mmCIF file of C-alpha atoms in Angstrom:
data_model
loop_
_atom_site.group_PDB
_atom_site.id
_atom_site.type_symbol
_atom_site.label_atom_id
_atom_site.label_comp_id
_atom_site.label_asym_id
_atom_site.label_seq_id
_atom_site.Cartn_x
_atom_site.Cartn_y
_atom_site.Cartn_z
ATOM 1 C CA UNK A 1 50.148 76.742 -142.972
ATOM 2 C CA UNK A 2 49.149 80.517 -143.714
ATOM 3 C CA UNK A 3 52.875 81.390 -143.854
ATOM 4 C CA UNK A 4 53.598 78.234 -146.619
ATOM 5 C CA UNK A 5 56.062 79.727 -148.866
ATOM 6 C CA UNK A 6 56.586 76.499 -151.364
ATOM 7 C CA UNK A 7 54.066 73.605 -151.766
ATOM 8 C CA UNK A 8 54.932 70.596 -153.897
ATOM 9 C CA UNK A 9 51.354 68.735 -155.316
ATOM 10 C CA UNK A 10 52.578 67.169 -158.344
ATOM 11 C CA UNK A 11 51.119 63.460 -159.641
ATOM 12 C CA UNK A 12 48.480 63.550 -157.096
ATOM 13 C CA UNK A 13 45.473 63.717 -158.873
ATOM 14 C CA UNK A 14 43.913 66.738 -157.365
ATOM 15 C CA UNK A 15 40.859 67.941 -159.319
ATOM 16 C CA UNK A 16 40.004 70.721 -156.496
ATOM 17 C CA UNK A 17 42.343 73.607 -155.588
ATOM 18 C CA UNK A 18 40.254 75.337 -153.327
ATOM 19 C CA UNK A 19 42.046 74.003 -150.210
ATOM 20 C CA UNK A 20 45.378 76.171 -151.446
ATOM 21 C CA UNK A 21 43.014 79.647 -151.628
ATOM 22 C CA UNK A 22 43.733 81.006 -148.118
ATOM 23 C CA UNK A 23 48.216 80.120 -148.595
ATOM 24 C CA UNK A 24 48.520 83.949 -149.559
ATOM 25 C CA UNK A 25 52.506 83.896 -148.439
ATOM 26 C CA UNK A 26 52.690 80.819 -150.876
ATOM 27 C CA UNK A 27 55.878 81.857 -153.791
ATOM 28 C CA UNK A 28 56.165 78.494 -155.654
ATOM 29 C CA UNK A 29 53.360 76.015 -156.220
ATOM 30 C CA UNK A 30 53.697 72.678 -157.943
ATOM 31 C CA UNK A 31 50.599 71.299 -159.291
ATOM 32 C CA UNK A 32 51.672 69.745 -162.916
ATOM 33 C CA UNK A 33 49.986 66.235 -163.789
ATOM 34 C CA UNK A 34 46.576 66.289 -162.053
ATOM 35 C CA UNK A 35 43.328 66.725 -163.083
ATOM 36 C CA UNK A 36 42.771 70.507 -161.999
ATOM 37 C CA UNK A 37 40.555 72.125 -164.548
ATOM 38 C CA UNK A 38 39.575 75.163 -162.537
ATOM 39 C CA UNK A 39 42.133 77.997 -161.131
ATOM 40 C CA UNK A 40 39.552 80.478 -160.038
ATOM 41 C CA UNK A 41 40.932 79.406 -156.072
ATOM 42 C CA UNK A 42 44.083 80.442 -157.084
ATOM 43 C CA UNK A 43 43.425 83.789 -157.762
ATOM 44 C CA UNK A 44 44.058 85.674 -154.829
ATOM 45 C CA UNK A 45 47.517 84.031 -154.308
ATOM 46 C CA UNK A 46 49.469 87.345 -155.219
ATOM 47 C CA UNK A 47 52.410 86.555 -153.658
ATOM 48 C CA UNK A 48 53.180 83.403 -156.251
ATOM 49 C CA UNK A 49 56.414 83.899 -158.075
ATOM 50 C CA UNK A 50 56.459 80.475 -159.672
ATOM 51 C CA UNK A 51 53.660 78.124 -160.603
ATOM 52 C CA UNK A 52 53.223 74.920 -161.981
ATOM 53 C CA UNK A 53 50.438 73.619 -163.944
ATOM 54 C CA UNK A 54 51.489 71.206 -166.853
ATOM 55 C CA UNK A 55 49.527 68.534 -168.005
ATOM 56 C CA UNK A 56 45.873 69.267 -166.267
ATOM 57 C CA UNK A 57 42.478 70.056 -168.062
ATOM 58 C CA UNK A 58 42.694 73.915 -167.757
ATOM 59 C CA UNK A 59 41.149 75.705 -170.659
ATOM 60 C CA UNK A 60 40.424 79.324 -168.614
ATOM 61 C CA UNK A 61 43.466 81.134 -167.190
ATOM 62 C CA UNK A 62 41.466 84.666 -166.341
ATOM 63 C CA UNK A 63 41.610 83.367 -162.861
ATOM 64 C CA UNK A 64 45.551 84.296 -162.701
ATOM 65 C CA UNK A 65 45.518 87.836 -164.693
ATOM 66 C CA UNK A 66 45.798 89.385 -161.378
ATOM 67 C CA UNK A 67 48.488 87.114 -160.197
ATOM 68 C CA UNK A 68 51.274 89.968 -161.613
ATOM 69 C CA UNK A 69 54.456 88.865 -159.270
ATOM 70 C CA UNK A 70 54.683 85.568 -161.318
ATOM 71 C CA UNK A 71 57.829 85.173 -162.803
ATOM 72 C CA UNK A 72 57.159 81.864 -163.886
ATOM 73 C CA UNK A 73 54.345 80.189 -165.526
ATOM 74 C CA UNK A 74 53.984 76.875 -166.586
ATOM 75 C CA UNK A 75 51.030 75.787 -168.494
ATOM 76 C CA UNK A 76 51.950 73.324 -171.037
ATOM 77 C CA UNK A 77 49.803 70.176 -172.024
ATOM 78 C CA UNK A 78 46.486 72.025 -171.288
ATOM 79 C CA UNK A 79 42.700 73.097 -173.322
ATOM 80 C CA UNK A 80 44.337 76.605 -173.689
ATOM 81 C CA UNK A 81 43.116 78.962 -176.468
ATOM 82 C CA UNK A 82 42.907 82.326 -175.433
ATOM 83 C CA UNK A 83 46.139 84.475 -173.661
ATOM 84 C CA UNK A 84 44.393 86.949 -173.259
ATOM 85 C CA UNK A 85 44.452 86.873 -170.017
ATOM 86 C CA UNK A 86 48.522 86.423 -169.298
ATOM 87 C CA UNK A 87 49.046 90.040 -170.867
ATOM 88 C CA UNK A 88 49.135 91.786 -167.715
ATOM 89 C CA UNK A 89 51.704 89.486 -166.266
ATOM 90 C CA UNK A 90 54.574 91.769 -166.983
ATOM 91 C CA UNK A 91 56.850 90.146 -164.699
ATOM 92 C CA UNK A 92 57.144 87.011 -166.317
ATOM 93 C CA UNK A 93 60.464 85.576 -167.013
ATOM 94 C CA UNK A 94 59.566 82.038 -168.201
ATOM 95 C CA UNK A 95 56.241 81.161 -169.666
ATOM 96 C CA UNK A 96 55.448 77.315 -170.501
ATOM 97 C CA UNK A 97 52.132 76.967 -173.184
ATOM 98 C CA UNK A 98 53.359 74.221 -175.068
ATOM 99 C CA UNK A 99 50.788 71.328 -176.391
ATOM 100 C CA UNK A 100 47.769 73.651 -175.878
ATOM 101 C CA UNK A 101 45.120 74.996 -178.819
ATOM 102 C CA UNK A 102 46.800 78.877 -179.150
ATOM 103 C CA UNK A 103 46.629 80.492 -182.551
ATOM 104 C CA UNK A 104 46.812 84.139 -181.456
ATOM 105 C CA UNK A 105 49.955 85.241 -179.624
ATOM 106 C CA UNK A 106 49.014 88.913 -179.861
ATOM 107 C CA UNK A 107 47.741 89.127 -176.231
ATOM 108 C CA UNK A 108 51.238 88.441 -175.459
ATOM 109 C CA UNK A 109 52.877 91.116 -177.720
ATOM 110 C CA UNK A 110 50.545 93.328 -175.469
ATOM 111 C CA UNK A 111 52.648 92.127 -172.616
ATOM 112 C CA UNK A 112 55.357 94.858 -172.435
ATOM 113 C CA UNK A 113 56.979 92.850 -169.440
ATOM 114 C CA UNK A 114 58.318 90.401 -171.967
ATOM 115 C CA UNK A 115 61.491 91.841 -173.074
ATOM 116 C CA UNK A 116 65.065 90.815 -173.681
ATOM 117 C CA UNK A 117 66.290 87.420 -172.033
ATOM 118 C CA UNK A 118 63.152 86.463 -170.879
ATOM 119 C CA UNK A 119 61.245 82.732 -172.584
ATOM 120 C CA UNK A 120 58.237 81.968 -174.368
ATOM 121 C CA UNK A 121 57.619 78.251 -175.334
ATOM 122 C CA UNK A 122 54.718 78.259 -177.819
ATOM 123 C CA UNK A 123 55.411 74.549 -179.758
ATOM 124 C CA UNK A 124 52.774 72.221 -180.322
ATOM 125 C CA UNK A 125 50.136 75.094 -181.037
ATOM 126 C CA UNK A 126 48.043 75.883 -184.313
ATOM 127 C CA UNK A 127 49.671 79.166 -184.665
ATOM 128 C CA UNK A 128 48.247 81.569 -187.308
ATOM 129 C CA UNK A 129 50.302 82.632 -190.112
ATOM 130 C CA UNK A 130 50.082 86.190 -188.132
ATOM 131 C CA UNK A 131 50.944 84.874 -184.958
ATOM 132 C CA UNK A 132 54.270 83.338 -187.025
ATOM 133 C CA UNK A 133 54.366 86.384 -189.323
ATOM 134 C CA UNK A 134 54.069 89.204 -187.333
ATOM 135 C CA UNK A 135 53.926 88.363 -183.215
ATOM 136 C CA UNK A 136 56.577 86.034 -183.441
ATOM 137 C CA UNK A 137 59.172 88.455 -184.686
ATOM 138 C CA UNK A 138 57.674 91.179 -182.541
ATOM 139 C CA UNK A 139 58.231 89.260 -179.452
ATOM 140 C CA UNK A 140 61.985 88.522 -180.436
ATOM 141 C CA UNK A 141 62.801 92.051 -181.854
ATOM 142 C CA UNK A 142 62.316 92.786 -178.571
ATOM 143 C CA UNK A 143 64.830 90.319 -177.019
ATOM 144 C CA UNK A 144 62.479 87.464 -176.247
ATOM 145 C CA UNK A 145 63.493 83.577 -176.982
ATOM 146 C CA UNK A 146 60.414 82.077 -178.720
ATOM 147 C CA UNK A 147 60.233 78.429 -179.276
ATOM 148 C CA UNK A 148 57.525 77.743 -181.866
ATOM 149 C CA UNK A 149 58.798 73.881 -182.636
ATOM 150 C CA UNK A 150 56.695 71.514 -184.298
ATOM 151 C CA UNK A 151 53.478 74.679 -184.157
ATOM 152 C CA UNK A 152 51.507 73.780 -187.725
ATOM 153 C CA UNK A 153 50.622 76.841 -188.810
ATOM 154 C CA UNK A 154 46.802 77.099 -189.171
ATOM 155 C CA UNK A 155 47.055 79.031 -192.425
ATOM 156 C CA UNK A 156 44.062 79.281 -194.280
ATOM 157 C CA UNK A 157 45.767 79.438 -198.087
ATOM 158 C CA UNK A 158 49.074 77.745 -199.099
ATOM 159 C CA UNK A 159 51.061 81.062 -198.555
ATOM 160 C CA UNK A 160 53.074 81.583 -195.407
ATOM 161 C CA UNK A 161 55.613 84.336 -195.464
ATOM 162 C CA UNK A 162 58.457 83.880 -193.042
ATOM 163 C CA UNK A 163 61.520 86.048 -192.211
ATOM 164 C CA UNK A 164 64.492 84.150 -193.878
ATOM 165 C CA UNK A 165 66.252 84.099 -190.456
ATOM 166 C CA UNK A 166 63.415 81.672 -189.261
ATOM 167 C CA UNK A 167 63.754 79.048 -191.361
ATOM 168 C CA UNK A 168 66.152 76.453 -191.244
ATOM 169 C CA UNK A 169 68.676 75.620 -193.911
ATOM 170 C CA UNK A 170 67.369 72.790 -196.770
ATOM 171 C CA UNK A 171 69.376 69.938 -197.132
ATOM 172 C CA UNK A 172 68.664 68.302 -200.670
ATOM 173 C CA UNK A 173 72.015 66.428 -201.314
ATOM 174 C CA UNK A 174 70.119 63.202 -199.293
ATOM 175 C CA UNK A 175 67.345 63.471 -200.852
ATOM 176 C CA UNK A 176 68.825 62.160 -204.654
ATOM 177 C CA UNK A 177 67.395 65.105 -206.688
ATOM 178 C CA UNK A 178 67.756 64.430 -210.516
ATOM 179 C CA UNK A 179 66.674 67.117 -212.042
ATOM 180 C CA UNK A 180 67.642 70.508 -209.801
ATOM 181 C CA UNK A 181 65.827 72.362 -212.286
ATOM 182 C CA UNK A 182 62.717 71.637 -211.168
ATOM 183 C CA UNK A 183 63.408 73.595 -208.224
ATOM 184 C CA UNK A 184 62.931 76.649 -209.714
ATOM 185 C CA UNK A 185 59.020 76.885 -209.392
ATOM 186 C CA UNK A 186 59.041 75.331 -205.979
#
């Protein structure tokens, strides 16, 4: 088993991972919908290029900062806050953290391995007006295809400054508008 290269575990309800810490030739692991909550046995599995951990209960990803040959990391549907720890994977290609609790994407502007072509999904995510202000555009200024869908800002006042490029066209002819002039102040 040592020599694993690919191990499929999705939908099985696994809470403990510590059975997987000794596959070190392991590439791609699939562990999306189960009930892990703790990666720390994943750590030393430096050889993963690809892994899969959607819809679990993980809130700490320190565990995989070392893990830097992942090129794909999927962590959508989780307790995440804090990035912090994903800024030294600088050869990520693909990076799933969709429906978690992230407000601050700076720790991924630190990442200089995201660059052009390469995918950030951030939707579903408190974002702070910064993180939609200022690391947003960073990110794609440098090439990088953000998706920030359906993210409520978590701004603080009723001011959010956004780059006219980011925000979608308004469509008021449906909406029956008598007066237009009204508009003005809005």
């Amino acid at each position: 088993l040592t020599s694993l290269e690919r191990l499929f575990l999705e939908n099985n309800s696994i809470s403990d991972v510590t059975p997987l810490s000794n596959l070190t030739s392991l590439e791609s692991l699939y562990l999306s919908s189960n009930n892990i909550s703790d990666v720390t046995p994943l750590s030393n599995l430096t050889s993963l290029e690809r892994l899969f951990l959607e819809n679990n209960s993980i809130s700490d990803v320190t565990p995989l900062s070392n893990l830097t040959s992942l090129e794909t990391l999927f962590l959508s549907s989780n307790n995440i806050s804090d990035v912090t720890p994903l800024s030294n994977l600088t050869s990520l290609k693909w990076l799933g953290l969709g429906n978690n609790s992230i407000s601050d994407l700076a720790p991924l502007v630190a990442n200089t391995g995201l660059g052009s072509g390469d995918e950030v999904d951030v939707s579903n995510n408190p974002l702070s007006a910064t993180s939609i202000n200022t690391h947003i555009p960073a990110l794609q200024s440098r090439g990088v295809e953000v998706d920030f869908s359906a993210s409520k800002p978590a701004v603080k006042n009723k001011e959010l400054r956004m780059p006219l490029r980011m925000i979608e066209p308004l469509g008021l002819k449906k909406w029956k508008v008598g007066d237009k002039g009204r508009l003005n102040n809005f």
